[in-house]
Amino acid sequence: MTGWLALFAAGLMEIVWALGLKHSEGFTRFWPAVVTLAAILASFWLMSIALKSLPFGTAYAVWTGIGAAGSIVIGMTLYGEPASGVRVLCLSMIVAGMIGLKLSTPA
């Protein structure tokens, strides 16, 4: 598995565990809590694989950016959170930053 692929998968797991936190209701619901904990472990494991070949700062920024951007999109699409122009602009800047980091990293 390449570092970038592991990093992308780790970012997707960030989204899963953030979503799981919402559905676990403070870890009071068993299965959502189990999924959340499994996604956290998977995210950290995949991130550790990515860090073998990618620069730390780049990997961390992209990892959290995928989680943040994905969570924003899910919030807007599934939970009716506002999709104002300012929010979409800020989301676009997160995505642009991740693309810039990817393009400027030699790994």
Short mmCIF file of C-alpha atoms in Angstrom, two decimals:
data_model
loop_
_atom_site.label_atom_id
_atom_site.label_comp_id
_atom_site.label_asym_id
_atom_site.label_seq_id
_atom_site.Cartn_x
_atom_site.Cartn_y
_atom_site.Cartn_z
CA MET A 1 0.00 0.00 0.00
CA THR A 2 1.42 3.39 -0.93
CA GLY A 3 1.72 6.16 1.62
CA TRP A 4 -0.82 8.33 -0.16
CA LEU A 5 -3.35 5.51 -0.40
CA ALA A 6 -2.92 4.71 3.29
CA LEU A 7 -3.30 8.40 4.10
CA PHE A 8 -6.50 8.69 2.06
CA ALA A 9 -7.95 5.61 3.78
CA ALA A 10 -6.92 6.99 7.17
CA GLY A 11 -8.74 10.22 6.34
CA LEU A 12 -11.87 8.28 5.40
CA MET A 13 -11.70 6.51 8.75
CA GLU A 14 -11.53 9.96 10.38
CA ILE A 15 -14.89 10.72 8.80
CA VAL A 16 -16.33 7.37 9.95
CA TRP A 17 -15.28 7.85 13.55
CA ALA A 18 -16.54 11.44 13.66
CA LEU A 19 -19.88 10.24 12.34
CA GLY A 20 -19.78 7.35 14.80
CA LEU A 21 -19.30 9.76 17.69
CA LYS A 22 -22.55 11.46 16.78
CA HIS A 23 -24.44 8.19 16.61
CA SER A 24 -22.89 6.65 19.73
CA GLU A 25 -24.58 9.35 21.84
CA GLY A 26 -21.65 9.73 24.22
CA PHE A 27 -20.66 6.06 23.91
CA THR A 28 -24.00 5.00 25.39
CA ARG A 29 -25.04 3.01 22.29
CA PHE A 30 -23.03 -0.19 21.94
CA TRP A 31 -22.70 -0.81 18.19
CA PRO A 32 -22.11 2.79 17.16
CA ALA A 33 -19.48 2.97 19.92
CA VAL A 34 -17.81 -0.21 18.64
CA VAL A 35 -17.75 1.14 15.07
CA THR A 36 -16.33 4.43 16.34
CA LEU A 37 -13.53 2.76 18.28
CA ALA A 38 -12.71 0.44 15.37
CA ALA A 39 -12.56 3.41 12.98
CA ILE A 40 -10.27 5.31 15.37
CA LEU A 41 -7.90 2.35 15.54
CA ALA A 42 -8.00 1.86 11.77
CA SER A 43 -7.36 5.56 11.20
CA PHE A 44 -4.32 5.60 13.49
CA TRP A 45 -2.97 2.35 12.01
CA LEU A 46 -3.33 3.61 8.44
CA MET A 47 -1.77 6.94 9.41
CA SER A 48 1.20 5.09 10.88
CA ILE A 49 1.66 3.32 7.53
CA ALA A 50 1.47 6.64 5.66
CA LEU A 51 4.08 8.18 7.95
CA LYS A 52 6.63 5.60 6.85
CA SER A 53 6.94 7.34 3.49
CA LEU A 54 5.33 10.78 3.76
CA PRO A 55 6.53 13.89 5.59
CA PHE A 56 4.92 14.24 9.01
CA GLY A 57 3.50 17.75 8.56
CA THR A 58 2.04 17.00 5.16
CA ALA A 59 0.52 13.71 6.26
CA TYR A 60 -1.03 15.17 9.39
CA ALA A 61 -2.49 18.18 7.57
CA VAL A 62 -3.99 16.03 4.81
CA TRP A 63 -5.28 13.44 7.32
CA THR A 64 -7.13 16.01 9.37
CA GLY A 65 -8.19 17.90 6.25
CA ILE A 66 -9.88 14.83 4.78
CA GLY A 67 -11.66 14.26 8.08
CA ALA A 68 -12.72 17.89 8.39
CA ALA A 69 -13.82 18.31 4.77
CA GLY A 70 -15.67 15.00 4.74
CA SER A 71 -17.41 15.81 8.00
CA ILE A 72 -18.50 19.19 6.68
CA VAL A 73 -19.93 17.64 3.51
CA ILE A 74 -21.76 14.94 5.49
CA GLY A 75 -23.10 17.55 7.89
CA MET A 76 -24.48 19.57 5.00
CA THR A 77 -25.90 16.61 3.05
CA LEU A 78 -27.20 14.31 5.79
CA TYR A 79 -27.96 16.68 8.65
CA GLY A 80 -29.11 19.81 6.87
CA GLU A 81 -26.29 21.98 8.19
CA PRO A 82 -25.99 25.30 6.37
CA ALA A 83 -24.26 25.27 2.99
CA SER A 84 -23.72 29.01 2.84
CA GLY A 85 -21.30 30.56 0.42
CA VAL A 86 -18.81 31.26 3.20
CA ARG A 87 -18.89 27.64 4.39
CA VAL A 88 -18.44 26.30 0.87
CA LEU A 89 -15.59 28.77 0.29
CA CYS A 90 -13.86 27.65 3.49
CA LEU A 91 -14.37 24.00 2.56
CA SER A 92 -12.86 24.75 -0.85
CA MET A 93 -9.81 26.30 0.82
CA ILE A 94 -9.30 23.15 2.93
CA VAL A 95 -9.46 21.00 -0.20
CA ALA A 96 -7.18 23.38 -2.13
CA GLY A 97 -4.66 23.25 0.71
CA MET A 98 -4.63 19.45 0.68
CA ILE A 99 -4.17 19.40 -3.10
CA GLY A 100 -1.35 21.90 -2.80
CA LEU A 101 0.39 19.78 -0.17
CA LYS A 102 0.02 16.68 -2.33
CA LEU A 103 1.41 18.39 -5.40
CA SER A 104 4.35 19.87 -3.51
CA THR A 105 5.37 16.65 -1.73
CA PRO A 106 7.96 14.55 -3.54
CA ALA A 107 6.83 11.20 -2.06
#
